[in-house]
């Protein structure tokens, strides 16, 4: 038989294009249009009071990032009558560039009395009017002239990402804005044909069902009268009724369709615009709920709800009503959908604390899932953080973007570094903004990796990234595919229902251990250096502010700034969004983020200073060169952890010496000896205690290498493996000098340059300190380049250890498998460690996240090479990325194990703070921990205002540990809690408090939160 599929589908497509679509709207009536333009968004009451001028279809409007308020007025014709087969709509074309929602002009429709009622974008152009025949109408349309920064993702540099460079020329022309009367039978016929055509397109060649549907489609097309489409629509639908009524097979894959609108909180638009995108999307959802009582919708990010509450109180009240009904579903439980590799463990914990607390306080809703479909890889520490906040489930989709390896599961248990397991699902349609097309459904079924064990998957549907959400057409598809032969069953669902059923169905789930590494977007560990530094600084200062404010409150009765700390935490959490902190947004976003970090740092520094002034009496000694406070969980230079005291220097250690060695230079502090060649690279690094040369024979360390960095796609995101094959030579000139040479310190400074940039590297030794400090001053003005610093080290390491959230993990240095080969650029937090049995080396950093650790042979002997990614220079979406001055600091500590690596990370990142007016006995630590490897990561007052002290601890060395927590506080009880400070069954407290303190027992990397209830507050 001749295959007729293509012929019939082509005929149907033309009938849709030329017959049905033009016939959907039976009549249109022009409206009166008037416009008022503004540069920045304004509230509705301000806009409504302005002087409007007449607007015409075809007139230009909208300089980039401006707003035009359009006043639309008219009258519904009397003759339209009240016909259940006809619906009156306001149809709006803003002059859309194409069909893509979220990346161009958008609008929000307001009633004349100031109620936001509907979002408008290319995929949702109509608003169903409540006005009937003969009634007047007035609406305001708040139209945003957002430029098309995406440009169909050709990754071309553009000036549109910053209002200062985007220009003033109008981007759009008003399209038709009319009253329209929709013919509902024609609309339903259109949707029937689209659903069945999609089903046929996905069917197999020998499928009898396919032929049956093709025959029905042909009969329906024969029934359509080109001269009277509306009059023949019902008859044509009748020819399709039987094939649409056939139920799905009993064994059909079951797809839980969950309405969703993934809205990037900043990306190719600024935060300012995201606030409006959320309102438009929420308004769309509420309109759909009004029309369809069975529709529910899941929305993540408490921050986005908070924006709506602040900016659109009427809309928020309507959202709250639907939340109470269980139809508008807060999900995800985080403040924002963050990057999941770069933030600290405490930051990831606060994402859940702030997100879950917001939903509990606002709606009484306890979210049980973590929903992060679009972050760029997921830390191995995340499962226990999620579980510690009461989460049971995890969802992402991003791992389907892997370039090398296909992830082997879609439903599984994800085991974190401490052994915690979290039920996890990857939607097998490989998208978080499905259209519920036959293509989406068959792809989800075809790709589902866990067939045989279960046949349930989840499909998030609704326009995403730039928002918009589900559409009426998508809901129509859900209805048609709900129980249709030849298709998976589609179940209108919620996240909770899906996860409960999926867990019950998968009785023996597979287990994936460790991080969920994304084999793509590796460059985001390096892009936008200033944001990485700002985040690390903010995390440190928040730690200090909470600690010293707690000390001041407990020791001196000072006010504890609950609200200020919560506000700052939320701002820092927002800046950890997965397109802000990774550096993958437009110039506007990055500039605002940098400004925010400067403001945050200043406010926290003042808060810390005020707390220390309260905690330390003014009449104390004033030698600030001796006294310091230490916010680290480890004693440093004699200053106790979490307390204050006199710094102790090792004055008995040998003096540091420096001198020339041939054309190079050398420095020596009796513990380490460093020699730098005339070429500016470390030719020798000797651990004098171990009598061990650490630079492999035939190699040098401190090698600066510049490479062309031209990813195939996704410039700011991707660091492709081929960069290594495209080196760019640095200038041969090297300026080598010895500076700051005295008995206590000596530094060798190396100057290098490219045609556009200059690099100064300081190698420093200090008296009595077993480390070499590395400071880099980079004036960076490259284009599409990446700068790496390589440190070959003479240790034989099959694996290297990298700090991650609340612990560390080991990654292979070899490429035995494709999984290991694909992991050629990885993230480390404050330190990494390479070693062999009996000897290791730690490298700590101040704010640098991107690394590679490989094996290389020098003079016939294998060695370990640590590569540090210092800077990139992508051109899209921010053509100014990272150009400018940057300062970076590292610390290399030979002879170090994991405990020393942990200590080095804290030393460099939580430095001692000199304090005037103090003596050692005045600032005893509130708590001390004797369990080896157990770190106090947060010490604060309880969020409920009770005055109880909260201590967050984790085991950092990867070992079991026993000890005690001691305090001089008078306690009524000690309670182990979850992250939201609610009591849980004890997991680390292993007995009653006694003279030695509160007994603790930790598993490797275990996280715990303790509430210390004070007797003086009882």
Short mmCIF file of N, CA, C and O in Angstrom, two decimals, residues 705-708 726-730 785:
data_model
loop_
_atom_site.label_atom_id
_atom_site.label_comp_id
_atom_site.label_asym_id
_atom_site.label_seq_id
_atom_site.Cartn_x
_atom_site.Cartn_y
_atom_site.Cartn_z
N UNK A 705 48.75 29.71 31.18
CA UNK A 705 48.44 29.28 29.82
C UNK A 705 47.17 29.99 29.37
O UNK A 705 46.16 30.00 30.09
N UNK A 706 47.24 30.56 28.19
CA UNK A 706 46.11 31.24 27.59
C UNK A 706 45.61 30.41 26.42
O UNK A 706 46.41 29.91 25.61
N UNK A 707 44.28 30.25 26.32
CA UNK A 707 43.70 29.42 25.27
C UNK A 707 42.56 30.18 24.60
O UNK A 707 41.86 30.98 25.23
N UNK A 708 42.36 29.91 23.32
CA UNK A 708 41.14 30.36 22.66
C UNK A 708 39.96 29.64 23.31
O UNK A 708 40.01 28.43 23.54
N UNK A 726 43.91 24.70 21.60
CA UNK A 726 44.02 25.99 20.94
C UNK A 726 44.76 26.99 21.84
O UNK A 726 44.21 28.02 22.24
N UNK A 727 46.03 26.72 22.17
CA UNK A 727 46.77 27.63 23.04
C UNK A 727 47.11 28.94 22.33
O UNK A 727 47.25 28.99 21.11
N UNK A 728 47.22 29.97 23.15
CA UNK A 728 47.66 31.29 22.67
C UNK A 728 48.92 31.65 23.43
O UNK A 728 48.92 31.67 24.66
N UNK A 729 50.04 31.90 22.74
CA UNK A 729 51.27 32.18 23.47
C UNK A 729 51.21 33.49 24.24
O UNK A 729 50.63 34.48 23.77
N UNK A 730 51.75 33.49 25.46
CA UNK A 730 51.93 34.72 26.22
C UNK A 730 53.19 35.40 25.73
O UNK A 730 54.06 34.78 25.12
N UNK A 785 38.83 34.21 25.36
CA UNK A 785 40.02 33.50 25.84
C UNK A 785 39.71 32.94 27.23
O UNK A 785 38.81 33.41 27.93
#
